[in-house]
């Protein structure tokens, strides 16, 4: 019987695991679960005889592909796939997919959880500010950006977006102002929320040049990847500008320096929490299971990432 491994260092919620198992067992697969593993050796041993793997932010590199002799497909249950070596996957004849959009609402809701916590002064009893009528900038306008915009409309925010891959008319049609550059977005908006992937082009791209353009009392929110931030430049700016605030869903590499530079103007989650909801786990996990069945049984390559 073909085996499918669920390898999640950060486990899915229990109902998601049950749903994934049900889809796969009904389709005739055997399911193996490896959760909360702490060493790569555990992962390497677990992949040895499986045809498919479902992962989250788990690192799947050449060593894993070398160890997985039967492997046909890896599905990243989520959006960002910077944790999978696509070139090595192709070299090993393995298909890699993600499940775009399935956890976007969860990430978008976390943006507002962190923003409200921040503008209400961490609920410390003092008078804060509101989000209504503030200018919100989205970089960029993919699944998560769109969900952030949807919630922001309900709050009554004035929404702007920059996305080089989405035509301005598509953005404008949804009641969002399309701006012509990242610089325009940063110089216009009171709050900028980052929704770009970590690629060679974007890594370290959010630094002094852009962040220094933010108006007074601005907030930068990062629910994307820590690698897109130029941490030394942002730390220096937070020291220089006592009005600036930074909220991050994932602990920056230089967490202690951020704390020392900005104190309570800085907040980060200890682990990436954007997609940590039962609903997001279920949406992404079940989609991953269905994509595996579709690929192995019918050769369906929708959502394939590597050529
Ligand atoms: C994603 O890229 O889908 C999100 O960052 C969620 O990642 P996670 O599954 O590791 O929480």
XYZ file of N, CA, C and O and ligand atoms in Angstrom, residues 8-10 12 55-58 76-83 98-104 107 144 223-225 249 271-277 281 284, ligand 1:
163
model
N 5.121 17.235 10.269
C 4.880 18.602 10.732
C 5.604 18.845 12.056
O 5.178 18.359 13.102
N 6.667 19.595 11.968
C 7.388 19.983 13.193
C 6.437 20.798 14.075
O 6.414 20.657 15.288
N 5.615 21.642 13.427
C 4.546 22.389 14.117
C 3.233 21.714 13.708
O 2.751 21.917 12.596
N -0.526 20.125 12.885
C -1.867 20.605 12.551
C -2.760 20.393 13.766
O -2.505 19.517 14.596
N 3.633 18.669 4.264
C 4.456 19.437 5.210
C 3.836 20.812 5.457
O 2.916 21.226 4.745
N 4.423 21.511 6.446
C 4.091 22.937 6.646
C 5.381 23.719 6.342
O 5.819 23.715 5.207
N 5.991 24.321 7.355
C 7.240 25.057 7.087
C 8.460 24.141 7.173
O 9.599 24.616 7.226
N 8.227 22.856 7.199
C 9.306 21.872 7.343
C 10.285 21.974 6.165
O 9.864 22.122 5.021
N 3.132 21.250 0.214
C 3.302 22.200 1.304
C 1.885 22.701 1.628
O 1.267 23.407 0.794
N 1.333 22.277 2.766
C -0.008 22.718 3.150
C 0.095 24.167 3.618
O 0.313 24.452 4.784
N -0.011 25.070 2.677
C 0.155 26.490 2.967
C 0.578 27.211 1.709
O 0.548 26.640 0.608
N 0.999 28.450 1.881
C 1.295 29.288 0.715
C 2.791 29.333 0.389
O 3.213 28.989 -0.715
N 3.608 29.764 1.358
C 5.036 29.991 1.114
C 5.792 28.683 0.978
O 5.639 27.792 1.806
N 6.602 28.572 -0.071
C 7.309 27.304 -0.303
C 8.831 27.508 -0.358
O 9.554 26.730 -0.963
N 9.291 28.558 0.312
C 10.728 28.815 0.381
C 11.459 27.759 1.200
O 12.689 27.719 1.221
N 10.716 26.874 1.868
C 11.306 25.792 2.663
C 11.565 24.523 1.838
O 12.086 23.552 2.355
N 1.824 23.611 -3.566
C 1.361 24.279 -2.345
C -0.166 24.307 -2.384
O -0.770 23.743 -3.307
N -0.778 24.918 -1.397
C -2.247 25.000 -1.372
C -2.626 26.475 -1.235
O -3.071 26.919 -0.181
N -2.426 27.245 -2.299
C -2.577 28.702 -2.184
C -3.967 29.131 -1.720
O -4.972 28.562 -2.135
N -3.979 30.110 -0.828
C -5.235 30.720 -0.375
C -5.906 30.015 0.794
O -6.744 30.596 1.476
N -5.519 28.781 1.070
C -6.258 27.998 2.071
C -6.111 28.537 3.497
O -6.982 28.312 4.331
N -4.989 29.196 3.784
C -4.855 29.729 5.144
C -4.811 31.259 5.162
O -4.461 31.875 6.162
N -5.208 31.870 4.049
C -5.068 33.330 3.910
C -5.935 34.098 4.915
O -5.505 35.113 5.470
N -4.273 34.211 8.365
C -3.147 35.158 8.422
C -3.694 36.585 8.485
O -3.231 37.416 9.275
N -3.567 36.635 0.630
C -3.607 37.201 1.985
C -3.907 38.701 1.924
O -4.747 39.200 2.690
N 3.568 39.644 8.423
C 3.091 38.276 8.627
C 3.608 37.385 7.497
O 3.094 36.284 7.287
N 4.615 37.882 6.776
C 5.192 37.108 5.675
C 6.393 36.308 6.205
O 6.213 35.439 7.053
N 7.592 36.612 5.753
C 8.778 35.869 6.196
C 9.776 36.836 6.823
O 9.931 37.953 6.351
N 4.950 38.447 12.760
C 4.498 37.082 13.044
C 5.636 36.135 12.709
O 5.675 35.529 11.661
N 6.391 31.750 17.681
C 6.407 30.821 16.535
C 5.511 31.419 15.494
O 4.597 32.180 15.846
N 5.683 31.052 14.250
C 4.801 31.596 13.218
C 3.365 31.157 13.498
O 3.074 29.970 13.568
N 2.473 32.128 13.703
C 1.118 31.802 14.157
C 0.024 32.131 13.165
O -1.151 31.840 13.413
N 0.396 32.769 12.045
C -0.615 33.214 11.078
C -1.592 32.121 10.713
O -2.810 32.330 10.694
N -1.076 30.932 10.427
C -1.936 29.839 9.958
C -2.315 28.894 11.089
O -2.821 27.803 10.829
N -2.086 29.300 12.339
C -2.364 28.403 13.470
C -3.804 28.495 13.933
O -4.091 28.932 15.055
N -4.720 28.094 13.059
C -6.121 27.961 13.459
C -6.609 26.599 12.972
O -6.083 26.067 11.979
N -5.741 25.026 9.267
C -5.109 23.697 9.211
C -5.977 22.734 8.420
O -5.494 21.938 7.611
N -6.065 23.836 4.577
C -4.808 23.550 3.870
C -4.491 22.053 3.883
O -4.057 21.490 2.872
C 2.273 29.920 4.781
O 3.238 30.192 4.070
O 1.309 29.262 4.363
C 2.203 30.463 6.181
O 3.346 31.169 6.486
C 1.932 29.383 7.213
O 3.038 28.592 7.499
P 2.922 27.391 8.568
O 2.110 26.310 7.952
O 4.318 26.969 8.829
O 2.257 27.937 9.799
